[in-house]
Short mmCIF file of C-alpha atoms and ligand atoms in Angstrom, two decimals:
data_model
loop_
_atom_site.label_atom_id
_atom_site.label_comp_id
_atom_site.label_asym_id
_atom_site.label_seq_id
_atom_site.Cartn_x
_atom_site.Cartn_y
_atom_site.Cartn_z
CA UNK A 1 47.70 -8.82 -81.31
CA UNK A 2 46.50 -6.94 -77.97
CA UNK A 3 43.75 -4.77 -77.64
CA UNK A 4 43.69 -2.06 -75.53
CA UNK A 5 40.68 -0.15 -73.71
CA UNK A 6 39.97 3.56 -74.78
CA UNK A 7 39.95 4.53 -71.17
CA UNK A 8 43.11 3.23 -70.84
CA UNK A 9 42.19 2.13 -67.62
CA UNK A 10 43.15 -1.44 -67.38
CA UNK A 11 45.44 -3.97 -69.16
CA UNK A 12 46.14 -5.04 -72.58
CA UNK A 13 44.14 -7.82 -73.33
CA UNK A 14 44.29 -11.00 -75.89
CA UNK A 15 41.69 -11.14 -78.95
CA UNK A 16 39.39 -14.13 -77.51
CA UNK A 17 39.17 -11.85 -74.18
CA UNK A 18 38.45 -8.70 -76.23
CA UNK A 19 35.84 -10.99 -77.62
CA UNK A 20 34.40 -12.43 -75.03
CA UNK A 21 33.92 -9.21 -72.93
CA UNK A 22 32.63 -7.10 -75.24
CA UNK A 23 33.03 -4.23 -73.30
CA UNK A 24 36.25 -3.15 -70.86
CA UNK A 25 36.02 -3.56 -67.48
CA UNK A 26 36.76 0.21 -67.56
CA UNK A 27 34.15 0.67 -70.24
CA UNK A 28 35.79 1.77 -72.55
CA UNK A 29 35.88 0.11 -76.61
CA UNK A 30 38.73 -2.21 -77.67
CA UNK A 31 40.73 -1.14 -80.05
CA UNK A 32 43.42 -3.14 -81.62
CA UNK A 33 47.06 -1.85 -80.62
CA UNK A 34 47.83 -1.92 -84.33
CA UNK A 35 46.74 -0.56 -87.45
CA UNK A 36 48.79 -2.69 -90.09
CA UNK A 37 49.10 -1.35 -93.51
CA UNK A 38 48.67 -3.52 -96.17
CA UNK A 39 51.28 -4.31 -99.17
CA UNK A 40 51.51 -2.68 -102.07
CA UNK A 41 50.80 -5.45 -104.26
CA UNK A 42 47.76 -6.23 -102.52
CA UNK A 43 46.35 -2.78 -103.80
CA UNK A 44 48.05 -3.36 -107.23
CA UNK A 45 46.11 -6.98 -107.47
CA UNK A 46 42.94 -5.86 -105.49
CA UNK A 47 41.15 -6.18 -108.91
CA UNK A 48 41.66 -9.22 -109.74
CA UNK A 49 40.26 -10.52 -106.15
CA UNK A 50 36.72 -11.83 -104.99
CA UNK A 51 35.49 -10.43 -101.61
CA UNK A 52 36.12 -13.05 -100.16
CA UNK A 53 39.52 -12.94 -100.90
CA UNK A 54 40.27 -9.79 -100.12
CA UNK A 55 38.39 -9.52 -96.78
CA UNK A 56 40.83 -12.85 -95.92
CA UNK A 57 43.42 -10.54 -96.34
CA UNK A 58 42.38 -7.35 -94.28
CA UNK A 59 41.03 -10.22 -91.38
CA UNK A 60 44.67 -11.16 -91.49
CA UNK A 61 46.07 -7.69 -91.01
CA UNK A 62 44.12 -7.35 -87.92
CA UNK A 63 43.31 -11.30 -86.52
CA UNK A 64 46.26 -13.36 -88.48
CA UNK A 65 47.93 -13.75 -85.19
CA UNK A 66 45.69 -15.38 -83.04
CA UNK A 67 44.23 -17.78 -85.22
CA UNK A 68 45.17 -20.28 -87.84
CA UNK A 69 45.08 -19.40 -91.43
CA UNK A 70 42.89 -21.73 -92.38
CA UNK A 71 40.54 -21.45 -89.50
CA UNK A 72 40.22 -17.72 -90.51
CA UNK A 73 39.91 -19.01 -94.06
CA UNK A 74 36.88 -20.31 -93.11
CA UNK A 75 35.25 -17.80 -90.49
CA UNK A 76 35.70 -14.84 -93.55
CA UNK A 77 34.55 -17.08 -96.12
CA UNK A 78 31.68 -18.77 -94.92
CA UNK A 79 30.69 -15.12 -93.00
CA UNK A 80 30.87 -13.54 -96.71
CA UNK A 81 28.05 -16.19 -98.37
CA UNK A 82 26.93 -13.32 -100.46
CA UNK A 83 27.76 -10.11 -102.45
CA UNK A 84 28.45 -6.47 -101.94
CA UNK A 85 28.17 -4.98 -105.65
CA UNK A 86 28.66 -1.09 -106.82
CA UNK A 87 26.29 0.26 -108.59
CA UNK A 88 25.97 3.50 -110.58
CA UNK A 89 23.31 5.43 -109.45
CA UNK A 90 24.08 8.84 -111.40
CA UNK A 91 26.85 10.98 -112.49
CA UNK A 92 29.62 10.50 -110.09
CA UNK A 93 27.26 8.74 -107.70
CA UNK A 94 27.53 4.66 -106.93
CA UNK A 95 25.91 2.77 -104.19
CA UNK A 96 27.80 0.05 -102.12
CA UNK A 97 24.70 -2.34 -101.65
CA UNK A 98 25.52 -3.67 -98.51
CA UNK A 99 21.72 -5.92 -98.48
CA UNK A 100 22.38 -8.74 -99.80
CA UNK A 101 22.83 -10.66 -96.84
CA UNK A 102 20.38 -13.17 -95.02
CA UNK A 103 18.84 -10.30 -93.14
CA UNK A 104 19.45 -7.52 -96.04
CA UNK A 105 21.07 -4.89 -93.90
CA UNK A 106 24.67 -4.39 -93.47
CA UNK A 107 24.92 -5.85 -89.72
CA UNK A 108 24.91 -9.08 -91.62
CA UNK A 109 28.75 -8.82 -92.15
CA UNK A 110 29.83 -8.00 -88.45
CA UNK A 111 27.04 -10.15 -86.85
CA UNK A 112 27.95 -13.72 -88.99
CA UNK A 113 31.64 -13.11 -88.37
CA UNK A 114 31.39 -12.16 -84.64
CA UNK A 115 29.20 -15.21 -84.15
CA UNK A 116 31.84 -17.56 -86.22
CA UNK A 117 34.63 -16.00 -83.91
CA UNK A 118 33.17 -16.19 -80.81
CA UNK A 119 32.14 -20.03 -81.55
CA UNK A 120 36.00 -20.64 -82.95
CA UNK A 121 37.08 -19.41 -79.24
CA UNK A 122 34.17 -21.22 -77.01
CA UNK A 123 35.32 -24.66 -79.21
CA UNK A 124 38.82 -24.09 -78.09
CA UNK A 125 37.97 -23.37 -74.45
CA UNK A 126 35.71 -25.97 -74.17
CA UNK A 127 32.31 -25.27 -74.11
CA UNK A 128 31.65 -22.80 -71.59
CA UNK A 129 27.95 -21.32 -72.15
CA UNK A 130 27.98 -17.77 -73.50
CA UNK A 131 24.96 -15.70 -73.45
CA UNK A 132 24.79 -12.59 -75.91
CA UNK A 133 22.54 -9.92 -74.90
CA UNK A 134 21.53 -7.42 -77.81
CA UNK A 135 19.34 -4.29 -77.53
CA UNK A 136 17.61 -3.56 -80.74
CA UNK A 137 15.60 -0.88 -82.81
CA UNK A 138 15.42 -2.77 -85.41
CA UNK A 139 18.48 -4.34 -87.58
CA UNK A 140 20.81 -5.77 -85.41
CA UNK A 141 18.56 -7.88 -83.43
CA UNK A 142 17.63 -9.40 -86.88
CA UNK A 143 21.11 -9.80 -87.93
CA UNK A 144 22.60 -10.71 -84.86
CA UNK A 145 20.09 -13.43 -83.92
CA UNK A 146 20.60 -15.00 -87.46
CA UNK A 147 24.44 -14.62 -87.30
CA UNK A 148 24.27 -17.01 -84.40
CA UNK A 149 20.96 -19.10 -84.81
CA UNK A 150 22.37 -22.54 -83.94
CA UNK A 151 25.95 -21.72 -83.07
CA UNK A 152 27.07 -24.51 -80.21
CA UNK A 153 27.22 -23.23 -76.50
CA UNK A 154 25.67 -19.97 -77.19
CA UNK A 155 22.18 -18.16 -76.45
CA UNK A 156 20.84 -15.04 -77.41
CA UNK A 157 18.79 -12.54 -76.23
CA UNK A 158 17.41 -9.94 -78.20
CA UNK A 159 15.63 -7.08 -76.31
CA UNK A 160 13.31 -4.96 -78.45
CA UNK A 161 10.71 -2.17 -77.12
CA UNK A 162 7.55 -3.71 -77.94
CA UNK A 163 5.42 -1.77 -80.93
CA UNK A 164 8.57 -0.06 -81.94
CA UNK A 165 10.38 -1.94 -84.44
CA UNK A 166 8.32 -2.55 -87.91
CA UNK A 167 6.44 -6.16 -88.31
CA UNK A 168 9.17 -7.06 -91.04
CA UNK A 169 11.86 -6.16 -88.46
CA UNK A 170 9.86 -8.10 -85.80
CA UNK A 171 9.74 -11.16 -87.25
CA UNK A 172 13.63 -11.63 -88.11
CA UNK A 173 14.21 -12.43 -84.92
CA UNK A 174 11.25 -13.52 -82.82
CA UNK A 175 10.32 -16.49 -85.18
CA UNK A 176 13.75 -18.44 -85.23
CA UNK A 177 13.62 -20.41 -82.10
CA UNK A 178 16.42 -22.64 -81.58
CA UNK A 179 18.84 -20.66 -79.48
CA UNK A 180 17.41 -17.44 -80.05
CA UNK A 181 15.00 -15.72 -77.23
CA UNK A 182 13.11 -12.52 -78.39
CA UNK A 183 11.87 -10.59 -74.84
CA UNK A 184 9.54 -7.95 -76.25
CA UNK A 185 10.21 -4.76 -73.30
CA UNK A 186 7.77 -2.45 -72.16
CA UNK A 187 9.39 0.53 -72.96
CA UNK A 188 11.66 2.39 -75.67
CA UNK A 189 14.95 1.44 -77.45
CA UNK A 190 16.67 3.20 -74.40
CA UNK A 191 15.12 1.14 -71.79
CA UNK A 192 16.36 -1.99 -73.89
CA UNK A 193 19.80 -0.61 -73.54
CA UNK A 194 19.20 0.54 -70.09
CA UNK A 195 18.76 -2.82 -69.06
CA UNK A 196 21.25 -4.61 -70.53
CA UNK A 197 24.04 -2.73 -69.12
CA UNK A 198 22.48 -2.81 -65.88
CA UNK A 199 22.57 -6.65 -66.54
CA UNK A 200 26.97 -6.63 -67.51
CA UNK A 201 27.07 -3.79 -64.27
CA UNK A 202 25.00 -6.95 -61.94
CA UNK A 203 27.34 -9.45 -59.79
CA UNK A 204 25.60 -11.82 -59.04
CA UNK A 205 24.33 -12.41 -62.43
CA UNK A 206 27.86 -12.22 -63.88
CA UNK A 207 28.90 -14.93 -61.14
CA UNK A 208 26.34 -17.10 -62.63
CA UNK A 209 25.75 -17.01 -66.01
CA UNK A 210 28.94 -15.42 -68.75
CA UNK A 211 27.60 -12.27 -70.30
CA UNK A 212 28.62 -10.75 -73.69
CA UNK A 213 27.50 -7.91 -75.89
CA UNK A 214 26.68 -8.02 -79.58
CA UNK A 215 26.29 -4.68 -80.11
CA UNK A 216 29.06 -2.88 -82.63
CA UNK A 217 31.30 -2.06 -79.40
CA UNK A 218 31.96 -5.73 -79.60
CA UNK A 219 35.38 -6.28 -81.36
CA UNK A 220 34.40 -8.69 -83.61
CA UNK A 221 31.31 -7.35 -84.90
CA UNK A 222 33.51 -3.87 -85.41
CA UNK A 223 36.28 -4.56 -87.66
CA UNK A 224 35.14 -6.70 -90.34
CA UNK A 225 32.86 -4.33 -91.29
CA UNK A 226 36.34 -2.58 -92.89
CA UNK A 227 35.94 -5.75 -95.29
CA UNK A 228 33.25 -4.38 -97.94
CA UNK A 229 35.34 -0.73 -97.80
CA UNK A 230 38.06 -2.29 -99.85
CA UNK A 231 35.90 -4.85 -101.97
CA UNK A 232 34.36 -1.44 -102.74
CA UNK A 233 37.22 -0.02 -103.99
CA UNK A 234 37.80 -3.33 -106.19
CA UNK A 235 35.06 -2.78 -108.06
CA UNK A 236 36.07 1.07 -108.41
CA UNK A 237 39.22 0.21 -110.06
CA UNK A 238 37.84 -2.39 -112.42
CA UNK A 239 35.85 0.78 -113.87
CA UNK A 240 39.28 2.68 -113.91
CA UNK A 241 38.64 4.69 -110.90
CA UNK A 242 41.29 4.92 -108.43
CA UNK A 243 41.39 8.23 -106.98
CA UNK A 244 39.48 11.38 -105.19
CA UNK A 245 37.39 8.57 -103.51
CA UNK A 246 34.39 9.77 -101.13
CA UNK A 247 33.28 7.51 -98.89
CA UNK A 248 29.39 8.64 -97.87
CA UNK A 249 28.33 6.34 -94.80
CA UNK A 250 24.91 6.54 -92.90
CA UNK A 251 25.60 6.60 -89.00
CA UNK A 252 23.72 5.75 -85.79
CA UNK A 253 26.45 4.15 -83.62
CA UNK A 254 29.56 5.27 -85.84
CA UNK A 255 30.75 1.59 -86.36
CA UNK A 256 30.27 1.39 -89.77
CA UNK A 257 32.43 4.42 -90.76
CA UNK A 258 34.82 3.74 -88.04
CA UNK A 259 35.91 1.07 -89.60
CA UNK A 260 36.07 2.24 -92.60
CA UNK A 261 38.60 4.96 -91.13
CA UNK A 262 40.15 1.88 -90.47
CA UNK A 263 40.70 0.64 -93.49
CA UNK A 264 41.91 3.90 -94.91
CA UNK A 265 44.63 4.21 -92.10
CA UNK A 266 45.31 0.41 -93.55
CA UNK A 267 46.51 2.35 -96.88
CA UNK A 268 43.27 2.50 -98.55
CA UNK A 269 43.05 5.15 -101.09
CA UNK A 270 40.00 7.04 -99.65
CA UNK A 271 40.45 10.71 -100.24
CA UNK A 272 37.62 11.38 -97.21
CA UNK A 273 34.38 10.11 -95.59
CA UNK A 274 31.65 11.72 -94.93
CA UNK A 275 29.46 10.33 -91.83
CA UNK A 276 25.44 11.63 -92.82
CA UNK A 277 23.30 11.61 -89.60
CA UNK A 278 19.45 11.86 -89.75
CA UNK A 279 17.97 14.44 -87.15
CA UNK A 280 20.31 13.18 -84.58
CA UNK A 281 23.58 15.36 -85.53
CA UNK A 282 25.31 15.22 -82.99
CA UNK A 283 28.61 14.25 -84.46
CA UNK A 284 27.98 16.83 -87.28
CA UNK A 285 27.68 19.50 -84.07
CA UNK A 286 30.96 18.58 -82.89
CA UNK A 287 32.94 18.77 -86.61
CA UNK A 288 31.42 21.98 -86.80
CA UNK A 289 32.35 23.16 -82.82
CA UNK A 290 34.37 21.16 -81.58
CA UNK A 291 31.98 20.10 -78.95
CA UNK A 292 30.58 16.60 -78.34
CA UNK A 293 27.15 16.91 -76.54
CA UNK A 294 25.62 13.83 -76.50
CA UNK A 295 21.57 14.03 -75.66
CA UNK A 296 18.70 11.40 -76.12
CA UNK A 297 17.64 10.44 -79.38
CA UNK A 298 15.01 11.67 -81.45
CA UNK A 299 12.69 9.40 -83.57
CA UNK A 300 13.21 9.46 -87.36
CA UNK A 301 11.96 7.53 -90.36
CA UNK A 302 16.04 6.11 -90.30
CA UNK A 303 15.32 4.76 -87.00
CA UNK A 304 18.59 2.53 -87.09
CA UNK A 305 20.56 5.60 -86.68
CA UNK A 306 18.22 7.29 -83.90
CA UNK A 307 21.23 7.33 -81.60
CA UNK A 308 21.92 10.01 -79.56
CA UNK A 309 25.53 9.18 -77.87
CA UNK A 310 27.16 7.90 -80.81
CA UNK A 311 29.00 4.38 -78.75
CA UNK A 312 32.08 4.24 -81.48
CA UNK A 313 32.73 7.75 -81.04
CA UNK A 314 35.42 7.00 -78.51
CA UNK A 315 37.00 5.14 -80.86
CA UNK A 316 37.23 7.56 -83.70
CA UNK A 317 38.74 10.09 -80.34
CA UNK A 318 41.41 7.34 -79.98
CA UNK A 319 42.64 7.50 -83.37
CA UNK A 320 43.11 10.75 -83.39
CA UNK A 321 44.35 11.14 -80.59
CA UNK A 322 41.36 13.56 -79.77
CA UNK A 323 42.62 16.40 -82.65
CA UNK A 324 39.45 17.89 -83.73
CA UNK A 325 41.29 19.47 -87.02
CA UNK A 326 42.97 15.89 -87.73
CA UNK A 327 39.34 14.66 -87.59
CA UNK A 328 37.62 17.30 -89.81
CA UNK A 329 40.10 16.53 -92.41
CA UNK A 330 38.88 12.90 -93.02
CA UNK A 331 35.71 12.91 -92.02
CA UNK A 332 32.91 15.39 -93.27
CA UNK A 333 29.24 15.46 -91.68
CA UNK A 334 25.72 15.61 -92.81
CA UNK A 335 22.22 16.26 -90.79
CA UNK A 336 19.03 15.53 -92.57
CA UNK A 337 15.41 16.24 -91.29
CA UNK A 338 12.91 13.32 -92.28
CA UNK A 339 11.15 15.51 -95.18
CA UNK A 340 14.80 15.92 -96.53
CA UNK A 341 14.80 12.36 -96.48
CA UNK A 342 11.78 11.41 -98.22
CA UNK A 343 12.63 14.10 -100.81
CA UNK A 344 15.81 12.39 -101.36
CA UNK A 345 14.27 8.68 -101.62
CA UNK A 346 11.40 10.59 -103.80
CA UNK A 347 13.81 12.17 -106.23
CA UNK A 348 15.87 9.35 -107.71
CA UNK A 349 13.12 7.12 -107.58
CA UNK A 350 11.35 9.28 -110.14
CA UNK A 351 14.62 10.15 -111.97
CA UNK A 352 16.50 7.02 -111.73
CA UNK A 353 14.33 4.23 -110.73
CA UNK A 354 16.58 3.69 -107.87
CA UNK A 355 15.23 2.97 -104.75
CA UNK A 356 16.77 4.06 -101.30
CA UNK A 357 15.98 3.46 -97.69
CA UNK A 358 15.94 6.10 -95.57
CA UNK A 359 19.22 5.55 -93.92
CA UNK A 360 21.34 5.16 -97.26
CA UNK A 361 18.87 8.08 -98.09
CA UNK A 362 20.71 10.48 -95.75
CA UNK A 363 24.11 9.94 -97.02
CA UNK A 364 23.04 9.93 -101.11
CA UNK A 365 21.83 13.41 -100.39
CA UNK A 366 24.89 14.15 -98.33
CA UNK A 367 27.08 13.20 -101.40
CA UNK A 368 24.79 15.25 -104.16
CA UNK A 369 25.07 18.93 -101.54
CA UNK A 370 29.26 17.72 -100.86
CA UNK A 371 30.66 16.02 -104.00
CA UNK A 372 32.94 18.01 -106.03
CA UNK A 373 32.88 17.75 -109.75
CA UNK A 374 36.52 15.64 -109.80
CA UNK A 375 35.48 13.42 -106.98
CA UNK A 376 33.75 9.73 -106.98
CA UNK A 377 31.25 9.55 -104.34
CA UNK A 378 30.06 6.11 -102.98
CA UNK A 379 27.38 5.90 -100.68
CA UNK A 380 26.83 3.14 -98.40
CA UNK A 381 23.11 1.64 -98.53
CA UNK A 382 22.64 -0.07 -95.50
CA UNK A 383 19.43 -1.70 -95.71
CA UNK A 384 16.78 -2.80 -98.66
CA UNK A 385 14.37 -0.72 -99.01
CA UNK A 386 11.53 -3.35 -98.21
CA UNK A 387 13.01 -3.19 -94.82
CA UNK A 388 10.88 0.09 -94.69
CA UNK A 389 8.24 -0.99 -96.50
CA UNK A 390 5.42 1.46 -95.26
CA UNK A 391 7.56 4.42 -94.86
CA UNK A 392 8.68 3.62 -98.52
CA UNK A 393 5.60 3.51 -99.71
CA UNK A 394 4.34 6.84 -98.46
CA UNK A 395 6.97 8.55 -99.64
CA UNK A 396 6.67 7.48 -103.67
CA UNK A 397 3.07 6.50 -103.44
CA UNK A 398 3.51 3.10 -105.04
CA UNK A 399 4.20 -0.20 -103.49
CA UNK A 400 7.60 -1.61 -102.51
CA UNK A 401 8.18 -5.41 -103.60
CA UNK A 402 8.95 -8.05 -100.78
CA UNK A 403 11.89 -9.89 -101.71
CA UNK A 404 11.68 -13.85 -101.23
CA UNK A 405 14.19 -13.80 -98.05
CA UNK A 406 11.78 -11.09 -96.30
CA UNK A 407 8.86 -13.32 -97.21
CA UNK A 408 10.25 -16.69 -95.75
CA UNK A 409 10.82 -14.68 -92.35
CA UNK A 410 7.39 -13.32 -92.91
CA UNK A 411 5.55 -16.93 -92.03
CA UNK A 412 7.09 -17.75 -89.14
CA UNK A 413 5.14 -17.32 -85.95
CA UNK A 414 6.14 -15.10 -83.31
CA UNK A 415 7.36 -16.15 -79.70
CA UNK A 416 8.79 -13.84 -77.38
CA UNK A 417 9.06 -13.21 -73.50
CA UNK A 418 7.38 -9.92 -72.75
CA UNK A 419 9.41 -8.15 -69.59
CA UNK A 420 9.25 -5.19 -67.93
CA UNK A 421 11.76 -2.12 -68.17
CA UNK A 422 12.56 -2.78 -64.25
CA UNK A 423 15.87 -4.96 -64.27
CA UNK A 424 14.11 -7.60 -61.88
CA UNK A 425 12.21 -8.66 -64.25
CA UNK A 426 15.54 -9.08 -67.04
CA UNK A 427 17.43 -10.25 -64.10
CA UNK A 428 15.21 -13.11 -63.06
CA UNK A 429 14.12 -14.31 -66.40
CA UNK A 430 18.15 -14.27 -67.04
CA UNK A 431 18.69 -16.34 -63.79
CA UNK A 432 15.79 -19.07 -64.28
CA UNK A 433 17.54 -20.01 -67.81
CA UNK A 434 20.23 -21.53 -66.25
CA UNK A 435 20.57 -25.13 -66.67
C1 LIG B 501 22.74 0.16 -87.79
C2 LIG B 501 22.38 0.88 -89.04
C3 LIG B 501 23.01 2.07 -89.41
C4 LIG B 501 24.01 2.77 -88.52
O1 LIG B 501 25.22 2.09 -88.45
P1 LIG B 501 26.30 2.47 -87.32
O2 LIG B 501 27.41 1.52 -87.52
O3 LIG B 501 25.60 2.28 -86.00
O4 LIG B 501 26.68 3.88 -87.54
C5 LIG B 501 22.70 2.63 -90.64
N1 LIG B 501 21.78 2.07 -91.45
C6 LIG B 501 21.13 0.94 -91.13
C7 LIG B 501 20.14 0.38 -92.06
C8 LIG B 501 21.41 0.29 -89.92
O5 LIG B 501 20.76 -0.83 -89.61
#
């Protein structure tokens, strides 16, 4: 299959290119030139699948033609080492638990498959050195840096803005070693990202050394996160529910629920999503005007969606073909302030014994003000609480349990490379690694 740019600037390119660039050279987002639908029967049997199973099949639909069936086999299967369950939360209210994953957040999924794929191409091509440059608040530095800790001809770099990301967060991916370089930045999250874009923009670097991104414009780290949409819907229908579907998804960069748009364009019976920002509404500003005015971010206690120019938005614009009305009637929007939040994480703590983070939070609450009383709402919780552990802990004034995985990352020691928010000093670091 081809992917195309959203800018529609240059040429069609192949899947390993997509890949491998990350980005366009027009900068726009890939998208795939095809949306295939799946097959009946594969709805009628979904039920009777494992995730893994499934997910082979929707990889398939989008990646079936580019690489061997059993080499995909193994990519989804060994990416998918862990579950995804629904779980009832209240009336009419489940929780896709998307945090069961090596780095319990979500990014898990795209960043173990992206790092598979992209190590499945640089085997074929012959070991060519790739280095992946990822700006981070937070969760994707962790899961990215695992995805690929030890994968052959590939080194990452993780920029973070130093005193910014929780210790827990911190530690995911500056105690791993191995492959993986943490360089702690003076500066914010937007300096991070700042630089590395100035680094894919710089010649002579990109004469040197191959750059690639690992952020959720990447192609790779995009689409599988459709995967868990329809393994979600699985476990729906083994409960007997199969219709008026809402689809409540936490959003930063718009990745997540982009794909999940995906998957309901690939016949899956989702009556309508419903993206829940935190402060930063900017894409629940332009459902309700029409307008897209992207602005810098402000900080929240769901600081994985402090994003203020929403990167996958250009690819929901591309589906649509830019139709504001087509767009309002899939997707709804949400904006919640951080007391909103912490009321919401409050609330069913105390009334269910549930505990949310403060991203999954956002779009609980969402559901409970938008649900009708026929409809099935499924929220997406992106993260374990723990993740959040002292902003948890304010909130319902009792302490949060570490799981084990958290712990283990917990004793590592920490080794970064601190740099300034001036490129020279990314751009000369970058340079002397070169072997
Ligand atoms: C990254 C992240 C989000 C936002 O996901 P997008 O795909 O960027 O919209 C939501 N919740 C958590 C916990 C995250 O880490």
């Amino acid at each position: 299959m081809k992917y195309y740019s959203t800018n529609h600037k240059v040429s069609d390119v192949s899947l390993e290119e997509a890949v491998i660039k990350g980005l366009a050279p027009d900068k726009g987002l890939y998208m795939p030139k095809q949306i295939k639908p799946l097959p009946k029967e594969f709805f009628d049997n979904i039920e009777e699948m494992s995730f893994q199973e499934i997910s082979y099949h929707v990889a398939d639909a989008f990646f079936g033609e580019d690489i061997p069936a059993e080499d995909l086999r193994e990519i989804v299967y060994d990416t998918l080492s862990f579950d995804a369950p629904v779980v009832k939360v209240k009336k009419n209210i489940y929780s896709l638990e998307l945090f069961h994953g090596p780095t319990l957040a979500f990014k898990d999924v795209g960043g173990r498959f992206m790092a598979r794929l992209l190590g499945y191409f640089l085997k074929k091509r012959g070991n060519r050195e790739v280095n992946v440059l990822v700006a981070t608040s937070g969760d994707t530095g962790s899961a990215v840096a695992n995805g690929f800790l030890g994968v052959e001809g590939i080194k990452v770099y993780v920029l973070y803005p130093k005193g910014k990301v929780s210790e827990i967060q911190e530690k995911q991916f500056t105690t791993l070693g191995q492959n993986i370089t943490a360089l702690e930045v003076e500066g914010c999250f937007d300096d991070c990202q700042a630089l590395v874009k100035a680094a894919f923009m710089d010649e002579e670097l990109n004469e040197k050394m191959h750059l690639t991104s690992a952020n959720s414009i990447n192609i790779a780290r995009f689409l599988p996160q459709a995967f868990y949409y329809f393994y979600a819907y699985a476990q729906l229908k083994r409960m007997g529910i199969t219709k008026d579907i809402v689809m409540c998804v936490p959003s930063g960069n718009f990745g997540n629920v982009t794909a999940g748009i995906f998957g309901k364009h690939m016949g899956l019976p989702i009556k309508r999503f419903i993206a829940a920002n935190n402060a930063n509404g900017i894409f629940y500003e332009y459902l309700k005007t029409g307008v897209y005015s992207p602005r810098a971010s402000v900080c929240t206690i769901a600081n994985a969606m402090d994003v203020g120019a929403p990167s996958n938005f250009a690819r929901i614009m591309d589906l649509y073909k830019e139709e504001h009305s087509a767009i309002c009637n899939d997707i709804g929007g949400a904006t919640y302030k951080n007391d909103e939040i912490a009321e919401s994480v409050k609330t069913l703590w105390n009334e269910e014994g549930y505990l949310l983070d403060p991203h999954g939070a956002c779009a609980y609450r969402a559901l409970c003000e938008q649900l009708k009383d026929e409809e099935t709402g499924v929220f997406l919780e992106t993260a374990h609480p723990a993740k959040f552990k002292e902003t948890i802990e304010d909130i319902i004034e009792s302490p949060v349990a570490i799981p084990e995985k958290l712990q283990e990352f917990m004793k590592g020691k920490k080794e970064t490379v601190l740099i300034s928010k001036e490129f020279d000093s990314l751009k000369s670091l970058l340079l002397s690694q070169i072997e």
